[in-house]
Tab-separated table of C-alpha atoms in Angstrom:
chain	number	residue	atom	x	y	z
A	1	MET	CA	178.059	52.657	133.404
A	2	PRO	CA	177.893	53.087	129.594
A	3	LYS	CA	175.904	50.487	127.677
A	4	THR	CA	177.949	48.086	125.514
A	5	CYS	CA	177.126	48.309	121.829
A	6	PHE	CA	177.198	44.901	120.162
A	7	GLU	CA	177.573	44.197	116.458
A	8	ARG	CA	175.868	41.209	114.805
A	9	LEU	CA	178.464	39.248	112.824
A	10	THR	CA	178.434	35.990	110.887
A	11	LEU	CA	181.534	33.881	110.205
A	12	HIS	CA	181.604	30.673	108.183
A	13	GLY	CA	183.809	28.296	106.231
A	14	PRO	CA	183.998	24.798	104.692
A	15	THR	CA	184.670	21.608	106.664
A	16	MET	CA	183.728	17.904	106.756
A	17	GLY	CA	181.901	18.057	103.443
A	18	THR	CA	179.635	20.835	104.706
A	19	ARG	CA	180.101	24.268	106.330
A	20	TRP	CA	180.599	25.628	109.817
A	21	SER	CA	179.064	28.937	110.809
A	22	VAL	CA	178.880	31.288	113.778
A	23	THR	CA	176.353	34.045	114.345
A	24	MET	CA	177.353	36.299	117.227
A	25	ASP	CA	176.842	39.611	118.903
A	26	ALA	CA	180.381	40.941	119.142
A	27	ALA	CA	181.540	43.513	121.658
A	28	PRO	CA	183.839	46.354	120.529
A	29	GLY	CA	187.490	45.444	120.213
A	30	LEU	CA	187.032	41.845	119.098
A	31	ASP	CA	189.778	40.672	116.727
A	32	VAL	CA	187.461	39.132	114.151
A	33	GLN	CA	190.225	37.901	111.844
A	34	ALA	CA	192.017	36.064	114.654
A	35	LEU	CA	188.723	34.550	115.768
A	36	ARG	CA	187.884	33.387	112.249
A	37	GLN	CA	191.279	31.709	111.936
A	38	ALA	CA	190.942	30.027	115.337
A	39	LEU	CA	187.470	28.695	114.507
A	40	ALA	CA	188.637	27.316	111.172
A	41	ALA	CA	191.654	25.694	112.830
A	42	ALA	CA	189.480	24.066	115.497
A	43	VAL	CA	187.140	22.353	113.044
A	44	GLN	CA	190.032	21.476	110.749
A	45	GLN	CA	191.768	19.665	113.621
A	46	VAL	CA	188.656	17.610	114.346
A	47	ASP	CA	188.391	16.679	110.673
A	48	ALA	CA	192.084	15.774	110.468
A	49	LEU	CA	191.834	13.546	113.540
A	50	MET	CA	188.435	11.899	113.090
A	51	SER	CA	187.461	11.809	109.426
A	52	PRO	CA	187.452	8.366	107.766
A	53	TRP	CA	187.816	10.240	104.478
A	54	GLN	CA	191.280	11.537	105.445
A	55	PRO	CA	193.810	8.735	104.751
A	56	GLY	CA	196.211	9.943	107.445
A	57	SER	CA	193.621	10.684	110.126
A	58	ALA	CA	194.104	9.394	113.650
A	59	ILE	CA	190.941	7.284	113.395
A	60	ASN	CA	192.297	5.568	110.301
A	61	GLN	CA	195.617	4.953	112.056
A	62	LEU	CA	193.767	3.344	114.945
A	63	ASN	CA	191.732	1.245	112.522
A	64	LYS	CA	194.907	-0.024	110.866
A	65	ALA	CA	196.689	-0.774	114.162
A	66	GLU	CA	197.164	-4.415	115.087
A	67	THR	CA	194.874	-5.921	117.699
A	68	GLY	CA	196.378	-5.711	121.176
A	69	CYS	CA	198.898	-3.015	120.276
A	70	TRP	CA	198.775	0.374	121.997
A	71	ILE	CA	198.655	3.422	119.732
A	72	THR	CA	199.281	6.983	120.900
A	73	LEU	CA	196.507	9.457	120.145
A	74	GLN	CA	195.898	13.147	120.717
A	75	ALA	CA	193.683	14.226	123.604
A	76	PRO	CA	190.703	15.388	121.453
A	77	ILE	CA	190.134	12.020	119.792
A	78	LEU	CA	190.560	10.203	123.107
A	79	GLU	CA	187.878	12.464	124.580
A	80	VAL	CA	185.487	11.674	121.738
A	81	LEU	CA	186.240	7.951	121.861
A	82	ALA	CA	185.552	7.911	125.610
A	83	ALA	CA	182.214	9.644	125.087
A	84	ALA	CA	181.320	7.303	122.214
A	85	LEU	CA	182.052	4.220	124.308
A	86	GLU	CA	179.949	5.537	127.195
A	87	VAL	CA	176.963	6.162	124.920
A	88	ASN	CA	177.529	2.707	123.414
A	89	ARG	CA	177.293	1.231	126.909
A	90	LEU	CA	174.299	3.253	128.063
A	91	SER	CA	172.360	2.704	124.828
A	92	ASP	CA	172.870	-1.077	124.814
A	93	GLY	CA	174.704	-0.839	121.503
A	94	ALA	CA	172.226	1.398	119.672
A	95	PHE	CA	175.110	3.860	119.298
A	96	ASP	CA	178.148	1.942	118.103
A	97	PRO	CA	181.369	3.639	116.973
A	98	ALA	CA	182.558	0.354	115.412
A	99	VAL	CA	180.270	0.569	112.368
A	100	GLY	CA	182.972	1.672	109.937
A	101	ALA	CA	183.026	-1.584	107.967
A	102	LEU	CA	179.226	-1.532	107.674
A	103	VAL	CA	179.248	2.111	106.519
A	104	ASP	CA	181.752	1.207	103.817
A	105	ALA	CA	179.961	-2.014	102.842
A	106	TRP	CA	176.640	-0.247	102.341
A	107	GLY	CA	178.267	2.445	100.158
A	108	PHE	CA	178.251	5.430	102.505
A	109	GLY	CA	181.996	5.580	103.269
A	110	PRO	CA	185.115	6.438	101.289
A	111	VAL	CA	185.547	2.913	99.851
A	112	ARG	CA	182.502	2.532	97.551
A	113	ASP	CA	179.397	4.428	96.482
A	114	ALA	CA	176.861	1.565	96.396
A	115	PRO	CA	176.046	-1.475	98.569
A	116	ASP	CA	178.251	-4.542	98.071
A	117	ALA	CA	176.715	-7.872	99.117
A	118	ALA	CA	180.017	-9.635	99.831
A	119	ALA	CA	181.328	-6.718	101.889
A	120	ILE	CA	178.036	-6.558	103.813
A	121	ARG	CA	178.277	-10.264	104.692
A	122	ALA	CA	181.871	-9.807	105.860
A	123	ALA	CA	181.023	-6.724	107.951
A	124	ALA	CA	177.982	-8.417	109.509
A	125	ARG	CA	180.009	-10.887	111.577
A	126	PRO	CA	178.945	-10.319	115.191
A	127	ALA	CA	181.492	-9.087	117.733
A	128	SER	CA	182.286	-11.299	120.711
A	129	ARG	CA	181.600	-8.477	123.164
A	130	PRO	CA	180.187	-4.919	123.055
A	131	THR	CA	182.430	-2.269	121.539
A	132	HIS	CA	182.915	-0.509	124.891
A	133	GLU	CA	184.556	-3.711	126.162
A	134	LEU	CA	186.715	-4.242	123.094
A	135	LEU	CA	188.374	-0.822	122.860
A	136	GLU	CA	190.589	0.141	125.791
A	137	LEU	CA	191.562	3.738	126.458
A	138	ASP	CA	194.338	4.998	128.728
A	139	PRO	CA	193.863	8.773	128.977
A	140	ALA	CA	196.835	9.186	131.351
A	141	THR	CA	199.258	8.023	128.648
A	142	ARG	CA	197.041	9.095	125.706
A	143	ARG	CA	196.873	5.602	124.272
A	144	ALA	CA	194.260	3.222	122.931
A	145	ARG	CA	194.227	-0.414	121.890
A	146	LYS	CA	191.728	-2.753	120.309
A	147	HIS	CA	191.043	-6.182	121.775
A	148	ALA	CA	189.387	-7.356	118.562
A	149	ALA	CA	189.458	-6.341	114.925
A	150	MET	CA	187.181	-3.376	114.352
A	151	GLN	CA	186.752	-0.386	112.071
A	152	LEU	CA	185.789	2.709	114.016
A	153	ASP	CA	183.676	5.516	112.615
A	154	LEU	CA	183.018	8.680	114.645
A	155	CYS	CA	180.718	10.424	112.167
A	156	GLY	CA	177.812	10.110	114.600
A	157	ILE	CA	179.549	12.241	117.224
A	158	ALA	CA	182.468	14.171	115.692
A	159	LYS	CA	180.431	17.043	114.243
A	160	GLY	CA	178.857	17.701	117.626
A	161	TYR	CA	182.308	17.719	119.192
A	162	ALA	CA	183.521	20.168	116.529
A	163	VAL	CA	180.690	22.527	117.507
A	164	ASP	CA	181.795	22.275	121.147
A	165	ARG	CA	185.334	23.153	120.080
A	166	MET	CA	183.979	26.176	118.237
A	167	ALA	CA	182.120	27.214	121.388
A	168	ALA	CA	185.340	26.903	123.404
A	169	VAL	CA	187.166	29.109	120.875
A	170	LEU	CA	184.420	31.731	121.091
A	171	GLN	CA	184.568	31.745	124.885
A	172	GLY	CA	188.359	32.025	124.726
A	173	HIS	CA	187.964	35.184	122.650
A	174	GLY	CA	185.524	36.679	125.125
A	175	VAL	CA	182.373	36.096	123.058
A	176	ALA	CA	179.362	35.592	125.331
A	177	HIS	CA	176.487	35.739	122.818
A	178	ALA	CA	176.793	33.334	119.884
A	179	LEU	CA	175.246	30.455	117.987
A	180	ALA	CA	177.737	27.959	116.550
A	181	ALA	CA	176.573	25.500	113.903
A	182	LEU	CA	177.901	22.674	111.785
A	183	ASP	CA	175.327	21.024	109.548
A	184	GLY	CA	172.443	19.974	111.850
A	185	GLU	CA	174.365	20.433	115.106
A	186	LEU	CA	174.152	23.769	116.971
A	187	ARG	CA	175.202	25.210	120.318
A	188	ALA	CA	174.218	28.511	121.859
A	189	LEU	CA	176.451	30.589	124.111
A	190	GLY	CA	174.094	32.629	126.267
A	191	GLY	CA	171.264	34.304	124.419
A	192	GLN	CA	171.296	37.226	122.030
A	193	ALA	CA	172.866	40.403	123.380
A	194	GLY	CA	169.469	42.069	123.592
A	195	GLY	CA	168.151	39.324	125.861
A	196	PRO	CA	166.116	36.880	123.702
A	197	ALA	CA	167.223	33.296	123.281
A	198	TRP	CA	168.502	32.109	119.906
A	199	ALA	CA	165.607	30.829	117.777
A	200	VAL	CA	166.539	27.723	115.797
A	201	ALA	CA	164.365	26.108	113.147
A	202	LEU	CA	163.848	22.362	113.408
A	203	GLU	CA	164.089	20.914	109.931
A	204	SER	CA	161.232	18.939	108.435
A	205	PRO	CA	162.504	15.506	107.310
A	206	GLN	CA	161.698	15.880	103.640
A	207	ALA	CA	164.248	14.666	101.134
A	208	GLY	CA	165.280	17.166	98.480
A	209	ARG	CA	163.887	20.297	100.120
A	210	ARG	CA	164.461	22.432	103.196
A	211	ALA	CA	161.453	23.369	105.321
A	212	ALA	CA	160.906	24.136	109.007
A	213	GLN	CA	158.977	21.683	111.165
A	214	GLY	CA	159.068	23.993	114.179
A	215	VAL	CA	161.246	26.313	116.251
A	216	ILE	CA	163.184	25.756	119.480
A	217	GLU	CA	164.806	28.486	121.585
A	218	LEU	CA	168.371	27.923	122.770
A	219	ARG	CA	170.216	29.603	125.616
A	220	ASP	CA	173.408	27.928	126.835
A	221	LEU	CA	172.151	24.763	125.195
A	222	ALA	CA	172.971	22.490	122.251
A	223	VAL	CA	170.758	20.675	119.783
A	224	ALA	CA	171.438	17.949	117.223
A	225	THR	CA	169.281	16.042	114.756
A	226	SER	CA	169.771	12.646	113.124
A	227	GLY	CA	167.506	11.446	110.331
A	228	ASP	CA	167.134	9.340	107.209
A	229	TYR	CA	166.351	12.141	104.762
A	230	ARG	CA	169.765	13.635	103.907
A	231	ARG	CA	171.993	10.719	102.855
A	232	PHE	CA	170.223	7.591	101.697
A	233	PHE	CA	169.767	5.128	98.852
A	234	ASP	CA	166.387	4.269	97.423
A	235	ILE	CA	166.396	0.626	96.314
A	236	ALA	CA	163.152	-0.842	95.018
A	237	GLY	CA	161.201	1.749	96.986
A	238	GLN	CA	163.071	0.996	100.209
A	239	ARG	CA	164.931	3.924	101.779
A	240	LEU	CA	168.345	2.911	103.139
A	241	SER	CA	169.755	5.492	105.540
A	242	HIS	CA	173.454	6.226	106.031
A	243	THR	CA	172.996	5.620	109.778
A	244	MET	CA	173.881	2.032	110.631
A	245	ASP	CA	172.210	-0.283	113.127
A	246	ALA	CA	175.133	-2.485	114.146
A	247	ARG	CA	172.803	-4.953	115.835
A	248	ARG	CA	171.093	-5.672	112.500
A	249	ALA	CA	174.227	-5.047	110.411
A	250	ALA	CA	172.076	-2.849	108.183
A	251	PRO	CA	170.953	0.752	107.721
A	252	VAL	CA	168.288	2.173	110.004
A	253	ARG	CA	164.806	1.704	108.629
A	254	GLY	CA	161.328	2.040	109.989
A	255	GLU	CA	158.920	4.784	110.883
A	256	VAL	CA	161.405	7.182	112.511
A	257	ALA	CA	162.191	10.038	110.107
A	258	SER	CA	164.357	12.009	112.538
A	259	VAL	CA	165.295	12.449	116.182
A	260	THR	CA	166.341	15.765	117.726
A	261	VAL	CA	168.044	15.939	121.128
A	262	LEU	CA	168.809	18.822	123.483
A	263	ALA	CA	171.870	18.677	125.756
A	264	ARG	CA	174.312	20.976	127.497
A	265	ASP	CA	177.067	20.034	125.032
A	266	CYS	CA	176.706	19.297	121.347
A	267	MET	CA	178.798	16.115	121.382
A	268	SER	CA	176.243	14.490	123.710
A	269	ALA	CA	173.300	15.792	121.699
A	270	ASP	CA	174.838	14.439	118.481
A	271	ALA	CA	175.584	10.970	119.853
A	272	TRP	CA	172.208	10.575	121.553
A	273	ALA	CA	170.302	11.725	118.467
A	274	THR	CA	172.031	8.912	116.576
A	275	ALA	CA	171.423	6.390	119.359
A	276	LEU	CA	167.707	7.183	119.616
A	277	LEU	CA	167.276	7.071	115.841
A	278	VAL	CA	168.758	3.566	115.816
A	279	ALA	CA	166.840	2.426	118.897
A	280	GLY	CA	163.486	3.312	117.355
A	281	PRO	CA	160.417	4.914	118.939
A	282	GLY	CA	159.688	2.135	121.450
A	283	ALA	CA	163.070	1.289	122.944
A	284	GLY	CA	164.322	4.806	122.221
A	285	LEU	CA	161.524	6.454	124.177
A	286	ALA	CA	162.077	4.136	127.140
A	287	LEU	CA	165.822	4.813	127.030
A	288	ALA	CA	165.343	8.586	126.837
A	289	GLN	CA	162.878	8.519	129.731
A	290	ARG	CA	165.247	6.434	131.856
A	291	LEU	CA	168.176	8.786	131.224
A	292	GLY	CA	166.182	12.015	131.407
A	293	LEU	CA	166.926	13.028	127.813
A	294	GLU	CA	165.006	15.779	126.041
A	295	ALA	CA	164.143	14.475	122.599
A	296	LEU	CA	161.744	14.871	119.703
A	297	TRP	CA	160.864	12.020	117.346
A	298	LEU	CA	159.247	12.683	113.972
A	299	LEU	CA	157.484	9.505	112.864
A	300	ARG	CA	156.005	8.624	109.475
A	301	ARG	CA	152.601	7.107	110.096
A	302	SER	CA	149.860	6.700	107.466
A	303	GLY	CA	151.411	9.340	105.251
A	304	GLN	CA	151.609	11.868	108.077
A	305	LEU	CA	154.408	13.171	110.287
A	306	VAL	CA	153.650	12.496	113.943
A	307	GLN	CA	155.573	14.213	116.767
A	308	LEU	CA	156.575	12.443	119.955
A	309	GLY	CA	158.430	14.623	122.463
A	310	LEU	CA	160.013	14.550	125.899
A	311	GLY	CA	161.101	17.461	128.118
A	312	ARG	CA	160.996	20.787	126.337
A	313	PHE	CA	159.846	18.891	123.257
A	314	GLY	CA	156.637	17.941	125.019
A	315	ALA	CA	153.272	19.533	124.255
A	316	ALA	CA	154.680	23.083	124.365
A	317	GLY	CA	158.305	22.257	123.478
A	318	ALA	CA	158.317	22.990	119.757
A	319	ALA	CA	156.182	25.630	118.074
């Protein structure tokens, strides 16, 4: 049987305020233009449905819907909402998709570009029950309804889902060797055509510069990182991250610089990286151990970066 000759190709494009990209080993006969269009359409759909920055997005329609009223939604956003609510339940609220008002109040959303004390006080009112009990989904009829006023924000999970959609598009076009990426979320389909896994650099959490902290090898696996070093405010020497801790009604702060999670799908990796960042090294480590998650914490201690890893991120997990 003749050996298949693969060609290394890279496709990319803008989305969600950043860029998507795919590196792949393509077999002969692949319609690259059709694939590029399908990939762009997939991430564009996720953005159109789930971006709080898009006035007509489905998430904004749900946010504006009256409490107790059913609203019809497309299957993709229902899938992401269901996953978000499950992580909210399992993480004891560390991951909370109902942080939209807090994100806006602290100046990280589309409403304002700096913290607003009055808006923060208004957004800090505690909910009567956990978010997973206050948002009802009916997948059979593709509907959702809120049982209390809330402003949903899926930015802690939507990019990972977009990467999974890209992976599905690649598989649908017969691509078996690829690495799909969107910002800090990546998913590998198989390994490289020659056999090796895909080598992915783990970013060092240093604001204002890009440097590698280590390398992880991916084969049929996804990875996502959440941290406080990309989008933040520095107020009186205090770093305020764009990631919200709904339980404190404030941005994440503390010694955790970043959390990286491995999972079979990128949506799960994305959500759990956010959840563990919010939970902190103590509760987060216990949670990850209980659920069997593979995670790497980078902690700032005495001016040094300290690694704490589980699973493949243990002693030999990251080089």
